[in-house]
GROMACS .gro file of C-alpha atoms in nm:
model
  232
    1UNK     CA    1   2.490   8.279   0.147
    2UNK     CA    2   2.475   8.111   0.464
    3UNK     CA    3   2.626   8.292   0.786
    4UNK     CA    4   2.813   8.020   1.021
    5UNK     CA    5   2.968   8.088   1.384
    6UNK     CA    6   3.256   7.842   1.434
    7UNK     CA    7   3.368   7.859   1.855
    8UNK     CA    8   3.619   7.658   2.016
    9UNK     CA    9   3.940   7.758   2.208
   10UNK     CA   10   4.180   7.544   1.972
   11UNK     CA   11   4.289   7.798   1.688
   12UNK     CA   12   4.399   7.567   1.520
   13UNK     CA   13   4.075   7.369   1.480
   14UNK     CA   14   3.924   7.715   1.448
   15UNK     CA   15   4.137   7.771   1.110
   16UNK     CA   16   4.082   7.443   0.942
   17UNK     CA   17   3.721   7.456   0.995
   18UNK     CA   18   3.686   7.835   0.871
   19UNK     CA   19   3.900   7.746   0.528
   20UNK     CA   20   3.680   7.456   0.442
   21UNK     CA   21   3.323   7.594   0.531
   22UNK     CA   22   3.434   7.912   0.332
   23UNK     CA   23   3.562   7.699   0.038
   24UNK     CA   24   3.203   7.578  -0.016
   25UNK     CA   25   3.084   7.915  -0.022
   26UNK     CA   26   2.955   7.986   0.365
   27UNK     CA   27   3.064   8.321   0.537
   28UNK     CA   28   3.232   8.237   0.883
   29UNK     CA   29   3.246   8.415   1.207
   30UNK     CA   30   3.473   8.290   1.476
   31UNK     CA   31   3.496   8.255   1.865
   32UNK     CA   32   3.713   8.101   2.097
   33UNK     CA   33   3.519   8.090   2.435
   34UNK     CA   34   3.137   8.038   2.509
   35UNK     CA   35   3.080   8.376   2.653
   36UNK     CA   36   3.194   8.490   2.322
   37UNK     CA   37   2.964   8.247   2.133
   38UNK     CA   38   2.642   8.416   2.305
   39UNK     CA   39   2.735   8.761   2.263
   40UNK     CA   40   2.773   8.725   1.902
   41UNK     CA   41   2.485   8.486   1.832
   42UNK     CA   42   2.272   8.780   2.029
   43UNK     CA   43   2.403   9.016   1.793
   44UNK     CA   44   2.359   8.803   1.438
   45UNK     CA   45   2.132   8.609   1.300
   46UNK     CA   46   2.331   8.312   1.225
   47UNK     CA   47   2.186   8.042   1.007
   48UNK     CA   48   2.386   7.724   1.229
   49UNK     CA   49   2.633   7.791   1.495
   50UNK     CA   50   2.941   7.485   1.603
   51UNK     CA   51   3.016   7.519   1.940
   52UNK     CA   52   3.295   7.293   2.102
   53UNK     CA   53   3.158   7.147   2.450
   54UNK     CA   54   3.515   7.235   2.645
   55UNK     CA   55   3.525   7.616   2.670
   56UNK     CA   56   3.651   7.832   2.903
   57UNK     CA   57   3.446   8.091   3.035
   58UNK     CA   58   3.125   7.902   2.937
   59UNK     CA   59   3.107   7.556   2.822
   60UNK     CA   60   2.935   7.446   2.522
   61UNK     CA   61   2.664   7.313   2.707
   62UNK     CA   62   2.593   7.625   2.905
   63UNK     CA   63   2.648   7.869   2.616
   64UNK     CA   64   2.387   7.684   2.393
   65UNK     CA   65   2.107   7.707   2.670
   66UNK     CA   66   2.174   8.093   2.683
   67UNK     CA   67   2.166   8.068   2.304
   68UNK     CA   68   1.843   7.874   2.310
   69UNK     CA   69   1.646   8.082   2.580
   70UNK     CA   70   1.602   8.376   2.235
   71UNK     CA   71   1.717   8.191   1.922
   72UNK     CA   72   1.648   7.823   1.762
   73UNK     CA   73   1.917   7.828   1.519
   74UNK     CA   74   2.096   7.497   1.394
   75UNK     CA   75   2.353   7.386   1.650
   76UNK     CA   76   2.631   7.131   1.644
   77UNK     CA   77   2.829   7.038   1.903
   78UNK     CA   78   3.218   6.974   1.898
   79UNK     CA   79   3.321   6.678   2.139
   80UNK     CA   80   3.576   6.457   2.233
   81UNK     CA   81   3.301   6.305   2.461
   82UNK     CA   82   3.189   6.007   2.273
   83UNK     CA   83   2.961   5.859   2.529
   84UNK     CA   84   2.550   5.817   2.449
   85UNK     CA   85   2.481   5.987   2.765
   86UNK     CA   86   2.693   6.276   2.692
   87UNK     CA   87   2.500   6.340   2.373
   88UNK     CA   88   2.163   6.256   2.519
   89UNK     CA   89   2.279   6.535   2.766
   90UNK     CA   90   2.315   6.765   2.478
   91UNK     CA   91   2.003   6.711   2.304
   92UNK     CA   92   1.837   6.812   2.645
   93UNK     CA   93   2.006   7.136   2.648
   94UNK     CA   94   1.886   7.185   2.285
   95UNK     CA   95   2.213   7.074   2.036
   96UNK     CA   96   2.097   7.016   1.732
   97UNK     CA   97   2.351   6.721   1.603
   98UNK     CA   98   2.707   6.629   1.713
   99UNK     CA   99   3.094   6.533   1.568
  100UNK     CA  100   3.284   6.383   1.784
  101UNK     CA  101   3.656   6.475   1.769
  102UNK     CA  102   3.895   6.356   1.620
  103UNK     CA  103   3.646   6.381   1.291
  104UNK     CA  104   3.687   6.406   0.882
  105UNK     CA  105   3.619   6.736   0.794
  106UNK     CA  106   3.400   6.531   0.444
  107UNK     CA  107   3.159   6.425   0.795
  108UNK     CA  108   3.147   6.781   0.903
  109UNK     CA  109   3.040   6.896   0.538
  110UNK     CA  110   2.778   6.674   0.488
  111UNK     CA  111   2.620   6.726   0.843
  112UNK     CA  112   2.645   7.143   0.825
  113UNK     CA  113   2.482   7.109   0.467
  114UNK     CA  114   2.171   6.866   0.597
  115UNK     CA  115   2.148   7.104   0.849
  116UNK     CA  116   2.078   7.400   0.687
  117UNK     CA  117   1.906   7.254   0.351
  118UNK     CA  118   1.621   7.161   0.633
  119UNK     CA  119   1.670   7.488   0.857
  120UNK     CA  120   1.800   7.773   0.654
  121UNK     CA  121   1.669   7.924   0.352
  122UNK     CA  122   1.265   7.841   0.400
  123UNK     CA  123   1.267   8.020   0.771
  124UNK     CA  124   1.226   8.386   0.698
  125UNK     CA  125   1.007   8.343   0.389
  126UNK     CA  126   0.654   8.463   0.374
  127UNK     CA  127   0.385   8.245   0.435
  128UNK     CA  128   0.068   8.109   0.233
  129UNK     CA  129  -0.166   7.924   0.320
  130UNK     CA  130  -0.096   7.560   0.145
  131UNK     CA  131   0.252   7.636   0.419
  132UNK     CA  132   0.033   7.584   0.713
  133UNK     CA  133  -0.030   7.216   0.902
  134UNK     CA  134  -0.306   7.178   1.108
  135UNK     CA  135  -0.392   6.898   1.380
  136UNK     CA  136  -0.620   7.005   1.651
  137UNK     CA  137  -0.494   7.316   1.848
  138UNK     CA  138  -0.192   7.257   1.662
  139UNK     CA  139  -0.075   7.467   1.374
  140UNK     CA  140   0.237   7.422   1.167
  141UNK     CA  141   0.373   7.688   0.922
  142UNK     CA  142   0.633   7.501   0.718
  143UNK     CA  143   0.751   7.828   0.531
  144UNK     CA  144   0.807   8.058   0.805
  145UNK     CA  145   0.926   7.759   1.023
  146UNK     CA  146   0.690   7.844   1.325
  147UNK     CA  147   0.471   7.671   1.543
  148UNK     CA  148   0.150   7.748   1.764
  149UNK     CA  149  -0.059   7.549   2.007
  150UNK     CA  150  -0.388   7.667   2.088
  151UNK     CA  151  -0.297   8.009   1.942
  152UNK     CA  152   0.037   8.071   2.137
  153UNK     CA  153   0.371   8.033   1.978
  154UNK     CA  154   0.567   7.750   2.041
  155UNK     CA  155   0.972   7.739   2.034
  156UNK     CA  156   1.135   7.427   1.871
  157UNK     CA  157   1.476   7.376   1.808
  158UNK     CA  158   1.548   7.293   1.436
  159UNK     CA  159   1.550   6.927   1.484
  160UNK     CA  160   1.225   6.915   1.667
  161UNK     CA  161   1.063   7.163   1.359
  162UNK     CA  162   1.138   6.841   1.144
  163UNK     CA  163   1.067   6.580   1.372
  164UNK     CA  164   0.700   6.770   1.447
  165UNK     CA  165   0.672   6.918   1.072
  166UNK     CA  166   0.712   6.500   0.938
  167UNK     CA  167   0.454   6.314   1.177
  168UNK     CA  168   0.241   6.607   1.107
  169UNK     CA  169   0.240   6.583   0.748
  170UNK     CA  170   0.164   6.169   0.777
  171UNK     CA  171  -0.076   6.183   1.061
  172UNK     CA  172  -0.159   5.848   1.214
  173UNK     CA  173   0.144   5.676   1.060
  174UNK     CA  174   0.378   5.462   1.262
  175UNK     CA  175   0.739   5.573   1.227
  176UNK     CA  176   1.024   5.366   1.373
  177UNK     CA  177   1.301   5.515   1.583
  178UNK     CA  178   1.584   5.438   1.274
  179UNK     CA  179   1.300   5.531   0.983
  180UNK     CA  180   1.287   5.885   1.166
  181UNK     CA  181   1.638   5.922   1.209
  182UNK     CA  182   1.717   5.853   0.846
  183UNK     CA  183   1.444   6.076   0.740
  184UNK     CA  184   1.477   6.344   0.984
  185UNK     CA  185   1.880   6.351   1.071
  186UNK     CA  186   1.903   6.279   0.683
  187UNK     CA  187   2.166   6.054   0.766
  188UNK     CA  188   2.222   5.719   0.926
  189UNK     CA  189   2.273   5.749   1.313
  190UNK     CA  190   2.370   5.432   1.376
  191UNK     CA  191   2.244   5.299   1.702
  192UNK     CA  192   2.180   5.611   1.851
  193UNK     CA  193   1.813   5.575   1.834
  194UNK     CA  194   1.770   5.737   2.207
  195UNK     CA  195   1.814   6.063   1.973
  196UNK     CA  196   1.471   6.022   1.882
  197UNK     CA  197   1.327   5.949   2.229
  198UNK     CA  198   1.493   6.265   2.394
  199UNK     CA  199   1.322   6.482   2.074
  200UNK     CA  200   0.990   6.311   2.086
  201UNK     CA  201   1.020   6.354   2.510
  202UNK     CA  202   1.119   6.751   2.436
  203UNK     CA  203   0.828   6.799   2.192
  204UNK     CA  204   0.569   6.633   2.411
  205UNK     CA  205   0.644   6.897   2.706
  206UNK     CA  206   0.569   7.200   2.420
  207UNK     CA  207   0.315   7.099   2.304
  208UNK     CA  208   0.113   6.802   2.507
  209UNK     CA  209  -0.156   6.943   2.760
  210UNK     CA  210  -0.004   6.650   2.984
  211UNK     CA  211   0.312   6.512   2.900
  212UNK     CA  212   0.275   6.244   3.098
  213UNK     CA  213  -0.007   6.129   2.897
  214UNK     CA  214   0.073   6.242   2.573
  215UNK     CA  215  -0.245   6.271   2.333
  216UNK     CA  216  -0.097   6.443   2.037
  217UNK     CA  217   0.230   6.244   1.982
  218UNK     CA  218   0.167   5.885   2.067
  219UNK     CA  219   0.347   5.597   2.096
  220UNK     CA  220   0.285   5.260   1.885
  221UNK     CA  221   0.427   5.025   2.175
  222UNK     CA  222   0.714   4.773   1.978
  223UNK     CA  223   0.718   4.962   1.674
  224UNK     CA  224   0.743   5.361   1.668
  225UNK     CA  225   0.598   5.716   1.727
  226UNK     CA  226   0.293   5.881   1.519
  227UNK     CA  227   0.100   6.207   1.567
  228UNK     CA  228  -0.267   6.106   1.592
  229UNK     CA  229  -0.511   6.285   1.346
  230UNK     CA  230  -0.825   6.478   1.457
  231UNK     CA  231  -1.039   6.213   1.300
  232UNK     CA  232  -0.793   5.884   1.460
   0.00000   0.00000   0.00000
């Protein structure tokens, strides 16, 4: 059963989210500030957190870069902030996805379940070796859901697991910005393909000896992003 933390100082909101996520089987924990919404994600090991951006004590934003500096678990972000550069923000602070209030609690559903069908269940089970992806100095374990480059552990958010794990697994293929939102968001993302750039721009400063000029994840000018194979 999957364990969800649901923050945001509107009990109300709080409520309706809790009964429906529980009437599809999750077991919910609840917060109502973003202090509140580190302390407990330091204590459990959630498998996908909502935070709501407007918080006191500790926004949204500033409560999922604590969370991120010692967990990557799923997170989505609550907002009444509808604006591209407002997400693009998030996505820099590591937010995983976002719903932008007022929403339909069918959206909210169908986003926590692509979530953690991607993230959840696969990231604490044992390896083998068919699990493991290998380009270069970079290593892949899709089982265990960790990463390495040149032998040293790399953290990725669970969005940039599936982003890396997919080019990975079709090196030297050209994806487009809306192909890899589809197949990574699972989902249509209508014309927010900057998603992808901000990912692809995260990934590159992981993993890339030089961001700047990125060898590893390359860019097909006009048409998409690929990871280049050893033998490209």
């Amino acid at each position: 059963m999957a364990r969800i933390l649901v923050v945001d100082d509107e009990e109300v909101m709080v409520k309706g989210i809790r009964f429906n996520l529980e009437n599809e089987g999750y077991q919910v924990d609840v917060g109502y500030d973003g202090r509140q919404a580190v302390d407990m994600a330091r204590g459990t090991d959630y498998d996908l957190i909502i935070l709501d951006w407007m918080m006191p004590a500790l926004d949204g934003l500033a409560a999922c870069m604590e969370i991120r500096s010692f967990s990557s678990v799923p997170i989505i972000m609550l907002t009444a902030r509808g604006e591209d550069t407002d997400k693009l923000l998030g996505f820099e602070y590591g937010v995983d996805d976002y719903i932008t209030k007022p929403f339909n609690i069918l959206e909210m559903k169908a986003r926590v379940k692509a979530l953690l069908r991607r993230a959840a269940a696969p990231r604490r089970s044992p390896a083998g070796a068919d699990d493991r992806l290998k380009q270069g100095s970079l290593t892949l374990d899709s089982a265990a859901r960790t990463t390495w480059y040149d032998g040293k552990p790399v953290e990725l958010t669970a969005k940039e697991f599936d982003l890396l794990e997919l080019l990975m697994k079709n090196p030297d293929r050209v994806y487009s910005r809306e192909q890899l939102l589809n197949l990574v968001w699972g989902y249509a993302y209508t014309g927010e393909y900057r998603t992808v750039d901000v990912h692809i721009r995260r990934l590159r400063e992981k993993i890339e000896p030089d961001p700047a000029k990125p060898s590893i994840l390359c860019t097909k000018w006009g048409v998409g992003y690929y990871l280049k194979g050893e033998d490209a």
